[in-house]
PDB file of C-alpha atoms in Angstrom:
ATOM      1  CA  MET A   8       0.000   0.000   0.000  1.00 91.00           C
ATOM      2  CA  ARG A   9       2.814   2.370   0.852  1.00 94.00           C
ATOM      3  CA  ASN A  10       4.600   1.733  -2.459  1.00 96.00           C
ATOM      4  CA  ALA A  11       1.386   2.338  -4.387  1.00 96.00           C
ATOM      5  CA  LEU A  12       0.979   5.683  -2.647  1.00 97.00           C
ATOM      6  CA  ILE A  13       4.568   6.648  -3.494  1.00 98.00           C
ATOM      7  CA  VAL A  14       4.062   5.696  -7.148  1.00 98.00           C
ATOM      8  CA  PHE A  15       0.819   7.676  -7.254  1.00 98.00           C
ATOM      9  CA  LEU A  16       2.435  10.774  -5.731  1.00 98.00           C
ATOM     10  CA  VAL A  17       5.415  10.599  -8.108  1.00 98.00           C
ATOM     11  CA  ALA A  18       3.019  10.291 -11.058  1.00 98.00           C
ATOM     12  CA  MET A  19       1.107  13.348  -9.831  1.00 98.00           C
ATOM     13  CA  LEU A  20       4.349  15.341  -9.470  1.00 98.00           C
ATOM     14  CA  ILE A  21       5.350  14.440 -13.022  1.00 98.00           C
ATOM     15  CA  TRP A  22       1.906  15.396 -14.324  1.00 98.00           C
ATOM     16  CA  PHE A  23       2.014  18.741 -12.480  1.00 98.00           C
ATOM     17  CA  GLY A  24       5.538  19.367 -13.770  1.00 97.00           C
ATOM     18  CA  VAL A  25       4.492  18.769 -17.379  1.00 97.00           C
ATOM     19  CA  THR A  26       1.522  21.098 -16.914  1.00 97.00           C
ATOM     20  CA  ILE A  27       3.702  23.830 -15.394  1.00 97.00           C
ATOM     21  CA  VAL A  28       6.161  23.571 -18.298  1.00 97.00           C
ATOM     22  CA  ARG A  29       3.356  23.792 -20.877  1.00 96.00           C
ATOM     23  CA  LEU A  30       1.680  26.767 -19.204  1.00 96.00           C
ATOM     24  CA  GLU A  31       4.927  28.677 -18.655  1.00 97.00           C
ATOM     25  CA  ASN A  32       5.891  28.142 -22.294  1.00 96.00           C
ATOM     26  CA  TYR A  33       2.472  29.483 -23.367  1.00 96.00           C
ATOM     27  CA  ARG A  34       2.680  32.461 -20.992  1.00 96.00           C
ATOM     28  CA  TYR A  35       6.182  33.421 -22.080  1.00 96.00           C
ATOM     29  CA  ALA A  36       5.326  33.120 -25.777  1.00 96.00           C
ATOM     30  CA  ALA A  37       2.311  35.387 -25.245  1.00 94.00           C
ATOM     31  CA  SER A  38       4.372  37.933 -23.287  1.00 95.00           C
ATOM     32  CA  LEU A  39       7.016  38.026 -26.039  1.00 95.00           C
ATOM     33  CA  GLY A  40       4.333  38.848 -28.592  1.00 92.00           C
ATOM     34  CA  MET A  41       4.643  35.660 -30.584  1.00 93.00           C
ATOM     35  CA  CYS A  42       1.551  34.956 -32.710  1.00 91.00           C
ATOM     36  CA  ASP A  43       0.286  38.539 -32.419  1.00 89.00           C
ATOM     37  CA  GLN A  44      -0.749  38.392 -36.060  1.00 90.00           C
ATOM     38  CA  TYR A  45      -3.797  36.347 -34.956  1.00 87.00           C
ATOM     39  CA  ILE A  46      -5.135  38.895 -32.441  1.00 83.00           C
ATOM     40  CA  GLY A  47      -8.588  39.943 -33.561  1.00 81.00           C
ATOM     41  CA  LEU A  48      -8.750  37.343 -36.321  1.00 78.00           C
ATOM     42  CA  SER A  49      -9.098  34.041 -34.561  1.00 83.00           C
ATOM     43  CA  LEU A  50      -8.331  33.259 -30.952  1.00 88.00           C
ATOM     44  CA  HIS A  51      -8.370  29.551 -31.795  1.00 91.00           C
ATOM     45  CA  ARG A  52      -5.535  30.047 -34.308  1.00 92.00           C
ATOM     46  CA  ARG A  53      -3.594  32.192 -31.825  1.00 91.00           C
ATOM     47  CA  ASP A  54      -4.026  29.557 -29.135  1.00 92.00           C
ATOM     48  CA  ALA A  55      -2.816  26.816 -31.480  1.00 93.00           C
ATOM     49  CA  CYS A  56       0.129  28.991 -32.536  1.00 94.00           C
ATOM     50  CA  LEU A  57       1.150  29.744 -28.934  1.00 94.00           C
ATOM     51  CA  ASN A  58       0.891  26.076 -27.973  1.00 94.00           C
ATOM     52  CA  GLY A  59       3.270  25.190 -30.801  1.00 93.00           C
ATOM     53  CA  LYS A  60       5.983  27.739 -29.985  1.00 93.00           C
ATOM     54  CA  GLU A  61       9.264  26.758 -28.352  1.00 92.00           C
ATOM     55  CA  THR A  62      10.350  29.726 -26.243  1.00 94.00           C
ATOM     56  CA  ARG A  63      13.346  28.496 -24.289  1.00 93.00           C
ATOM     57  CA  THR A  64      16.158  26.121 -25.162  1.00 92.00           C
ATOM     58  CA  ASN A  65      15.181  23.443 -22.647  1.00 94.00           C
ATOM     59  CA  TRP A  66      12.020  22.459 -20.772  1.00 93.00           C
ATOM     60  CA  VAL A  67      13.932  22.689 -17.478  1.00 95.00           C
ATOM     61  CA  TYR A  68      14.074  26.483 -17.820  1.00 96.00           C
ATOM     62  CA  ASN A  69      10.299  26.621 -18.269  1.00 95.00           C
ATOM     63  CA  LEU A  70       9.867  24.511 -15.138  1.00 95.00           C
ATOM     64  CA  LEU A  71      12.238  26.666 -13.086  1.00 96.00           C
ATOM     65  CA  TYR A  72      10.637  29.919 -14.282  1.00 96.00           C
ATOM     66  CA  GLY A  73       7.161  28.467 -13.714  1.00 95.00           C
ATOM     67  CA  LEU A  74       8.067  27.561 -10.141  1.00 95.00           C
ATOM     68  CA  ARG A  75       9.715  31.009  -9.785  1.00 92.00           C
ATOM     69  CA  LEU A  76      13.064  29.521  -8.797  1.00 93.00           C
ATOM     70  CA  ILE A  77      14.961  31.696 -11.297  1.00 90.00           C
TER      71      ILE A  77
END
């Protein structure tokens, strides 16, 4: 039972980490003005564009910025 709880908590931490990386990448791309050509035209296209942008060189930086460690 204890091992199952540890596995569950580690899985939740990984899931939260992936979500933080994705959201920080989206936030930073929006703050840099990437995909501004879609403002007013289609928010769906802008959202898809921002989700596809790679803003930093490694996902670790997005995680650290998202957690406000750097």
